[in-house]
Short mmCIF file of C-alpha atoms in Angstrom, two decimals:
data_model
loop_
_atom_site.label_atom_id
_atom_site.label_comp_id
_atom_site.label_asym_id
_atom_site.label_seq_id
_atom_site.Cartn_x
_atom_site.Cartn_y
_atom_site.Cartn_z
CA MET A 1 31.17 100.43 81.74
CA ALA A 2 33.05 103.58 82.55
CA GLU A 3 34.75 105.05 79.51
CA ASN A 4 38.42 104.80 78.59
CA VAL A 5 39.38 102.52 81.45
CA LYS A 6 42.66 100.84 80.68
CA PRO A 7 44.87 98.98 83.15
CA ARG A 8 48.64 99.13 82.83
CA VAL A 9 51.10 96.99 84.74
CA ARG A 10 54.84 96.70 84.88
CA VAL A 11 56.46 93.61 86.38
CA PRO A 12 60.01 92.44 85.65
CA GLY A 13 60.05 89.32 83.44
CA ASN A 14 62.73 87.57 85.49
CA ALA A 15 63.83 87.41 89.11
CA THR A 16 65.92 85.26 91.43
CA ALA A 17 64.17 83.21 94.12
CA GLY A 18 63.35 85.34 97.15
CA GLU A 19 64.18 88.59 95.34
CA GLU A 20 62.19 91.67 96.21
CA ILE A 21 60.80 93.11 92.99
CA THR A 22 59.04 96.40 92.32
CA ILE A 23 55.63 96.32 90.70
CA LYS A 24 54.00 99.38 89.19
CA THR A 25 50.36 99.60 88.22
CA LEU A 26 48.18 102.34 86.83
CA ILE A 27 44.60 102.37 85.67
CA SER A 28 43.11 105.21 83.70
CA HIS A 29 39.88 106.15 85.43
CA THR A 30 38.09 109.43 86.13
CA MET A 31 37.62 108.63 89.86
CA GLU A 32 34.57 110.89 90.07
CA SER A 33 34.26 111.68 93.78
CA GLY A 34 30.51 112.30 93.98
CA GLN A 35 31.18 115.68 95.59
CA ARG A 36 31.24 117.71 92.39
CA LYS A 37 28.36 119.38 90.61
CA ASP A 38 27.82 119.82 86.91
CA GLY A 39 27.08 123.11 85.14
CA ASP A 40 23.41 122.94 86.12
CA GLY A 41 24.13 122.39 89.81
CA ASN A 42 23.24 118.70 89.85
CA ALA A 43 25.53 116.38 91.75
CA ILE A 44 27.70 114.18 89.51
CA PRO A 45 27.27 110.64 90.85
CA ARG A 46 30.26 108.95 92.45
CA SER A 47 32.12 106.57 90.17
CA ILE A 48 35.45 105.31 91.43
CA ILE A 49 37.61 102.23 91.56
CA ASN A 50 36.90 101.08 95.12
CA ARG A 51 39.23 98.10 95.46
CA PHE A 52 42.50 96.94 93.95
CA THR A 53 44.13 93.59 94.52
CA CYS A 54 47.28 91.85 93.38
CA ALA A 55 47.68 88.10 93.80
CA PHE A 56 50.63 85.82 93.05
CA ASN A 57 49.71 82.25 92.11
CA GLY A 58 46.41 82.79 93.90
CA GLU A 59 47.90 84.24 97.09
CA ILE A 60 47.00 87.88 97.85
CA VAL A 61 50.02 90.21 97.76
CA ILE A 62 48.17 93.46 98.34
CA ASP A 63 44.51 94.35 98.82
CA VAL A 64 43.68 98.05 98.78
CA THR A 65 40.47 99.93 99.57
CA LEU A 66 40.25 103.12 97.54
CA GLU A 67 38.32 106.16 98.76
CA PRO A 68 36.74 109.02 96.81
CA ALA A 69 39.55 111.46 97.63
CA ILE A 70 41.99 109.49 95.48
CA SER A 71 42.64 111.37 92.30
CA THR A 72 42.18 110.33 88.72
CA ASN A 73 44.23 107.50 87.18
CA PRO A 74 45.26 105.78 90.44
CA TYR A 75 48.85 104.55 90.48
CA PHE A 76 50.29 101.95 92.83
CA GLU A 77 53.90 100.99 93.29
CA PHE A 78 54.78 98.22 95.73
CA GLN A 79 57.26 95.44 96.43
CA ALA A 80 56.73 91.71 96.33
CA ILE A 81 58.98 88.76 97.05
CA VAL A 82 58.80 86.05 94.42
CA PRO A 83 59.58 82.53 95.65
CA GLU A 84 58.93 80.75 92.35
CA THR A 85 57.92 81.08 88.73
CA GLY A 86 54.32 82.15 88.45
CA THR A 87 51.74 84.73 87.53
CA PHE A 88 50.74 88.01 89.08
CA GLU A 89 47.01 88.72 88.74
CA PHE A 90 45.83 92.31 89.09
CA THR A 91 42.18 93.19 89.65
CA TRP A 92 40.44 96.55 89.88
CA TYR A 93 36.82 96.78 91.07
CA ASP A 94 34.68 99.64 89.75
CA ASP A 95 31.71 101.18 91.61
CA ASP A 96 29.51 100.27 88.66
CA GLY A 97 30.26 96.57 89.14
CA ASP A 98 32.84 96.25 86.39
CA VAL A 99 36.00 94.34 87.10
CA TYR A 100 39.18 95.01 85.15
CA THR A 101 42.01 92.52 85.17
CA ASP A 102 45.53 92.15 83.92
CA SER A 103 48.19 89.53 84.54
CA LYS A 104 51.94 89.19 84.16
CA ASP A 105 54.14 86.11 84.19
CA ILE A 106 57.47 86.08 85.97
CA THR A 107 60.19 83.49 85.64
CA VAL A 108 62.39 82.63 88.58
CA GLY A 109 65.66 81.07 87.56
CA MET B 1 36.50 131.43 99.32
CA LYS B 2 38.92 134.28 99.05
CA SER B 3 40.49 133.68 102.44
CA LEU B 4 40.66 129.99 101.66
CA LEU B 5 42.56 130.76 98.50
CA LYS B 6 44.99 133.00 100.35
CA THR B 7 45.76 130.31 102.91
CA GLY B 8 46.36 127.94 100.02
CA VAL B 9 48.81 130.29 98.39
CA ALA B 10 50.72 130.82 101.64
CA ALA B 11 50.97 127.09 102.23
CA VAL B 12 52.26 126.53 98.73
CA ALA B 13 54.86 129.25 99.12
CA ILE B 14 56.23 127.80 102.35
CA PHE B 15 56.37 124.35 100.82
CA ALA B 16 58.17 125.56 97.73
CA ALA B 17 60.75 127.48 99.73
CA SER B 18 61.82 124.30 101.47
CA ALA B 19 61.55 122.11 98.37
CA VAL B 20 64.65 120.59 96.85
CA HIS B 21 66.16 122.60 94.07
CA ALA B 22 66.52 121.42 90.53
CA ASP B 23 69.51 119.46 89.39
CA GLU B 24 70.58 121.75 86.58
CA GLU B 25 73.40 119.43 85.52
CA ALA B 26 71.19 116.39 85.00
CA ASN B 27 70.74 114.70 81.64
CA LEU B 28 67.50 113.31 80.33
CA VAL B 29 67.24 109.83 78.83
CA ILE B 30 63.70 108.53 78.36
CA ASN B 31 63.05 104.80 78.84
CA GLU B 32 66.85 104.32 78.99
CA GLU B 33 66.69 104.70 75.24
CA ILE B 34 65.78 108.14 73.86
CA GLU B 35 68.49 110.70 74.52
CA ILE B 36 67.14 114.21 74.88
CA THR B 37 69.20 117.34 74.32
CA VAL B 38 68.29 119.53 77.28
CA ARG B 39 71.07 122.10 76.83
CA THR B 40 72.87 123.25 73.72
CA ASP B 41 74.29 126.33 71.99
CA ALA B 42 71.69 128.95 71.21
CA PRO B 43 70.78 129.40 67.55
CA ALA B 44 72.25 132.51 65.90
CA HIS B 45 68.93 134.34 65.82
CA THR B 46 68.60 134.12 69.60
CA GLU B 47 71.05 136.97 70.13
CA ASN B 48 70.74 137.38 73.88
CA LEU B 49 71.33 133.80 74.98
CA SER B 50 74.49 131.76 74.62
CA THR B 51 73.08 128.44 75.82
CA ILE B 52 69.50 127.26 75.59
CA TYR B 53 67.99 124.97 78.20
CA SER B 54 64.89 122.81 78.19
CA GLY B 55 62.41 123.63 80.94
CA TRP B 56 63.09 120.11 82.28
CA VAL B 57 66.44 121.33 83.61
CA PHE B 58 64.71 123.77 85.98
CA ARG B 59 62.32 121.31 87.60
CA SER B 60 62.79 119.41 90.86
CA ASP B 61 64.45 115.99 90.91
CA GLU B 62 61.10 114.27 91.44
CA THR B 63 59.45 116.05 88.52
CA GLN B 64 62.47 115.33 86.33
CA ALA B 65 62.25 111.64 87.17
CA LEU B 66 58.62 111.41 86.06
CA GLN B 67 59.68 112.11 82.50
CA MET B 68 62.42 109.46 82.35
CA ASP B 69 60.00 106.57 82.07
CA ASP B 70 56.84 106.43 79.99
CA PHE B 71 55.11 104.38 82.66
CA GLU B 72 55.57 107.18 85.17
CA ASN B 73 54.84 110.01 82.75
CA PRO B 74 51.17 110.87 83.26
CA GLY B 75 51.12 112.54 79.84
CA MET B 76 51.49 109.16 78.14
CA ILE B 77 47.95 108.20 79.22
CA PHE B 78 46.70 110.89 76.86
CA VAL B 79 48.94 109.56 74.11
CA ASP B 80 47.16 106.21 74.45
CA ASP B 81 43.81 107.98 74.05
CA ALA B 82 45.11 109.70 70.92
CA ILE B 83 46.15 106.38 69.36
CA GLU B 84 42.50 105.34 69.50
CA ALA B 85 41.46 108.64 67.91
CA TRP B 86 44.19 108.17 65.28
CA ASN B 87 42.59 104.92 64.13
CA ALA B 88 38.96 106.09 64.45
CA VAL B 89 37.10 106.84 61.22
CA GLU B 90 35.26 110.15 61.47
CA GLY B 91 33.51 112.56 59.12
CA THR B 92 31.92 112.29 55.71
CA GLU B 93 34.94 110.98 53.79
CA GLY B 94 35.23 107.71 55.70
CA ASN B 95 38.82 108.42 56.71
CA SER B 96 40.81 108.18 59.91
CA CYS B 97 44.26 109.68 60.42
CA ALA B 98 45.61 106.19 59.74
CA SER B 99 43.91 106.00 56.32
CA CYS B 100 46.42 108.49 54.89
CA HIS B 101 49.32 108.38 57.32
CA GLY B 102 49.51 104.73 58.40
CA ASP B 103 51.17 104.33 61.79
CA PRO B 104 51.63 107.33 64.10
CA GLU B 105 55.37 106.54 63.93
CA SER B 106 55.32 107.71 60.30
CA MET B 107 54.86 111.23 61.69
CA ALA B 108 58.31 111.23 63.31
CA GLY B 109 59.93 114.60 62.70
CA VAL B 110 56.70 116.53 62.15
CA ARG B 111 56.56 118.09 65.61
CA ALA B 112 60.14 119.28 65.21
CA VAL B 113 59.44 121.67 62.32
CA TYR B 114 56.14 123.26 63.42
CA PRO B 115 54.90 126.03 63.27
CA LYS B 116 55.56 125.94 59.57
CA TRP B 117 54.61 127.84 56.41
CA ASN B 118 51.89 126.08 54.42
CA ASP B 119 52.15 126.87 50.70
CA ALA B 120 48.60 125.92 49.74
CA ALA B 121 46.97 127.83 52.58
CA GLU B 122 49.52 130.67 52.35
CA GLU B 123 49.80 130.94 56.10
CA VAL B 124 51.98 129.84 58.97
CA ARG B 125 50.32 126.84 60.55
CA THR B 126 50.78 125.43 64.00
CA MET B 127 50.45 121.68 64.37
CA ALA B 128 46.94 122.17 65.74
CA MET B 129 45.92 124.13 62.64
CA GLN B 130 47.37 121.40 60.43
CA VAL B 131 45.47 118.70 62.34
CA ASN B 132 42.25 120.67 61.88
CA GLY B 133 43.13 121.19 58.21
CA CYS B 134 43.34 117.42 57.85
CA ARG B 135 40.09 116.93 59.73
CA THR B 136 38.04 119.34 57.65
CA GLU B 137 39.64 118.78 54.22
CA GLN B 138 40.61 115.10 54.22
CA MET B 139 38.11 113.63 56.67
CA GLY B 140 35.09 115.90 56.35
CA ALA B 141 34.99 116.00 60.13
CA GLU B 142 34.36 118.78 62.63
CA GLU B 143 37.31 120.88 63.74
CA TRP B 144 38.66 120.17 67.18
CA LYS B 145 38.74 123.03 69.66
CA TYR B 146 42.11 124.76 69.79
CA ASP B 147 43.96 123.46 72.88
CA GLY B 148 40.91 121.32 73.73
CA GLY B 149 41.34 117.81 75.10
CA ASP B 150 41.13 115.91 71.78
CA MET B 151 43.56 118.28 70.10
CA LEU B 152 46.11 118.18 72.92
CA ASN B 153 45.96 114.38 73.03
CA MET B 154 46.72 114.25 69.30
CA GLU B 155 49.51 116.80 69.65
CA ALA B 156 50.96 114.71 72.47
CA LEU B 157 50.92 111.63 70.24
CA LEU B 158 52.61 113.52 67.39
CA ALA B 159 55.20 114.90 69.79
CA SER B 160 55.87 111.52 71.39
CA VAL B 161 56.89 109.91 68.09
CA SER B 162 59.37 112.76 67.47
CA ARG B 163 61.04 112.64 70.86
CA GLY B 164 64.79 113.04 70.67
CA LEU B 165 64.73 114.76 67.29
CA PRO B 166 66.09 118.30 67.20
CA ILE B 167 63.68 121.23 66.90
CA ASP B 168 64.29 122.83 63.52
CA VAL B 169 61.76 125.57 62.85
CA ALA B 170 62.30 127.61 59.66
CA ILE B 171 62.30 131.36 60.22
CA ASP B 172 63.20 132.58 56.75
CA GLY B 173 61.30 132.71 53.47
CA PRO B 174 57.56 133.29 53.67
CA ALA B 175 57.51 132.72 57.43
CA GLN B 176 59.88 135.59 58.11
CA SER B 177 57.34 138.39 58.57
CA MET B 178 55.33 136.28 60.99
CA TRP B 179 58.53 135.41 62.86
CA GLU B 180 59.44 139.10 63.16
CA ALA B 181 55.96 139.87 64.48
CA GLY B 182 56.47 137.16 67.09
CA ARG B 183 59.84 138.56 68.07
CA ASP B 184 58.28 142.01 68.53
CA LEU B 185 55.64 140.51 70.81
CA TYR B 186 58.30 138.67 72.81
CA TYR B 187 60.06 141.92 73.64
CA THR B 188 56.91 144.02 74.18
CA ARG B 189 56.09 144.80 77.80
CA THR B 190 52.45 144.19 78.68
CA GLY B 191 50.06 144.57 81.57
CA GLN B 192 50.06 146.45 84.85
CA LEU B 193 53.28 144.71 85.80
CA ASP B 194 54.87 145.97 82.59
CA LEU B 195 56.68 142.74 81.79
CA SER B 196 57.76 141.26 78.48
CA CYS B 197 58.48 137.58 77.92
CA ALA B 198 62.18 138.49 77.90
CA ASN B 199 62.11 140.10 81.36
CA CYS B 200 61.52 136.73 82.98
CA HIS B 201 62.69 134.13 80.50
CA GLU B 202 65.76 135.84 79.07
CA ASP B 203 66.98 138.20 81.81
CA ASN B 204 66.05 136.09 84.83
CA TYR B 205 65.92 132.41 83.96
CA GLY B 206 67.36 130.33 86.78
CA ASN B 207 66.17 132.91 89.34
CA ASN B 208 63.06 132.56 91.44
CA ILE B 209 60.00 134.72 90.91
CA ARG B 210 58.53 134.24 94.35
CA ALA B 211 58.14 130.44 94.52
CA ASP B 212 58.60 129.77 90.82
CA HIS B 213 61.92 128.73 89.37
CA LEU B 214 62.03 130.59 86.07
CA SER B 215 62.95 128.64 82.95
CA GLN B 216 63.86 130.04 79.57
CA GLY B 217 60.28 129.50 78.46
CA GLN B 218 61.29 126.96 75.84
CA ILE B 219 58.37 125.13 74.25
CA ASN B 220 60.12 121.98 73.00
CA GLY B 221 58.31 119.98 75.70
CA PHE B 222 54.76 120.89 74.70
CA PRO B 223 52.13 119.69 75.08
CA THR B 224 53.03 119.55 78.75
CA TYR B 225 51.45 117.59 81.56
CA ARG B 226 51.33 120.00 84.47
CA LEU B 227 51.17 118.63 87.99
CA LYS B 228 49.24 121.72 89.06
CA ASN B 229 46.20 120.92 86.92
CA ALA B 230 46.79 117.22 86.20
CA LYS B 231 46.21 117.51 82.47
CA LEU B 232 47.91 118.30 79.20
CA ASN B 233 48.46 121.99 78.51
CA GLY B 234 48.84 123.60 75.11
CA VAL B 235 51.53 126.13 74.38
CA GLN B 236 49.18 128.97 73.51
CA SER B 237 47.16 128.40 76.67
CA ARG B 238 50.46 128.65 78.51
CA PHE B 239 51.23 131.96 76.76
CA ARG B 240 47.82 133.11 77.86
CA GLY B 241 48.58 132.22 81.47
CA CYS B 242 51.88 134.10 81.37
CA ILE B 243 50.40 137.23 79.84
CA ARG B 244 47.46 137.13 82.25
CA ASP B 245 49.99 137.05 85.08
CA THR B 246 51.43 140.35 83.84
CA ARG B 247 47.89 141.60 84.47
CA ALA B 248 47.26 142.26 80.83
CA GLU B 249 44.28 141.57 78.60
CA THR B 250 45.48 138.46 76.72
CA TYR B 251 45.26 137.47 73.10
CA ALA B 252 43.00 134.55 72.26
CA VAL B 253 44.28 131.02 71.84
CA GLY B 254 44.55 130.44 68.08
CA SER B 255 44.92 134.17 67.29
CA GLU B 256 47.39 135.55 64.73
CA GLU B 257 49.42 137.08 67.54
CA PHE B 258 49.87 133.80 69.38
CA ILE B 259 50.68 131.92 66.18
CA ALA B 260 53.44 134.46 65.54
CA LEU B 261 54.65 134.19 69.13
CA GLU B 262 54.61 130.40 68.99
CA LEU B 263 56.68 130.46 65.80
CA TYR B 264 59.21 132.81 67.37
CA VAL B 265 59.47 131.01 70.71
CA ALA B 266 59.70 127.63 68.98
CA SER B 267 62.60 128.93 66.88
CA ARG B 268 64.44 130.01 70.04
CA GLY B 269 64.59 126.31 70.89
CA ASN B 270 66.14 125.17 67.58
CA GLY B 271 68.65 122.51 68.59
CA LEU B 272 66.84 121.23 71.70
CA SER B 273 64.99 117.92 71.38
CA VAL B 274 61.29 117.37 71.01
CA GLU B 275 60.24 116.23 74.48
CA GLY B 276 56.45 116.18 74.55
CA PRO B 277 54.49 115.17 76.40
CA SER B 278 56.78 116.60 79.07
CA VAL B 279 56.07 116.84 82.79
CA ARG B 280 56.27 120.20 84.53
CA ASN B 281 54.94 121.74 87.71
#
């Protein structure tokens, strides 16, 4: 597992039905591009988050492919419309096969 | 490479010229909770300024906004790393920072009074020196590199728990001679460009030096996350960058000269709030 990887998510706790809410996510990750060389001239192998998804009650809200040019600690901010009370599931997929997840509940009332 | 660099510089200059200018009247409230003093009356010993301003005031609206919310502040990632280091037992004594100090929040107010005279060591110590003092004496651990990643993370954590508290660095008593040495350095012109700190940060703050909007060079926001290098920057490394830009041979990070300068410059900000980790360009 890559070191010091920690997902962070901010979702409002409450919303009204049909309201457009703003979601912010950030994951600490080195996002090593594979293009760099170490002090001895050897290529540092690529190690990035290559996919990020957000789903609400199982339905995909956003599905992102990440490329090596994306810098360290990738941050996403996006909108979602919440029709009902439920749970946002966030998933980050690492090159090394690791999967990091986080989830947030939201109450519609 | 050289021509590439030149093109880069030209592109940056054009961009900056068209960039939005700072909102110098804005106020800073972090997380809608911590009120930060970004402008206040200058302390009596800062004879040539009437009002002191945090460097935050001079940054663009977008950069200012990054510091208003911990989620958006990239410096807070490093604070999280430091919390792990805070609780990690290291060295021969079986201690972590938490063994003596408890929660990081118990350190509230510490950042505000450093650099500070240490009676036992009979020297002025920066916060980094004090952290290393703890590491070697209380923990039996290796020193951290001055302005290295581990040290800056820890300094960011210590600053973050003091945010909103006024800087209150003592300049009298045993620290006075060091403070005077720092003041002399501040007003000494160096390098081929023959510039002192005061030429830019006292005589010309608010003006542009080419594409850079000059601040007063206050250090209440350190350690600072700089967008240009996407990492935390220590205050003495920043001094080094400034002096290098006057085309002078610089002092070393951690040297007596820079400790004196840090003490003096910190005292010029007495009354501003601790802001670190701040976000700057």
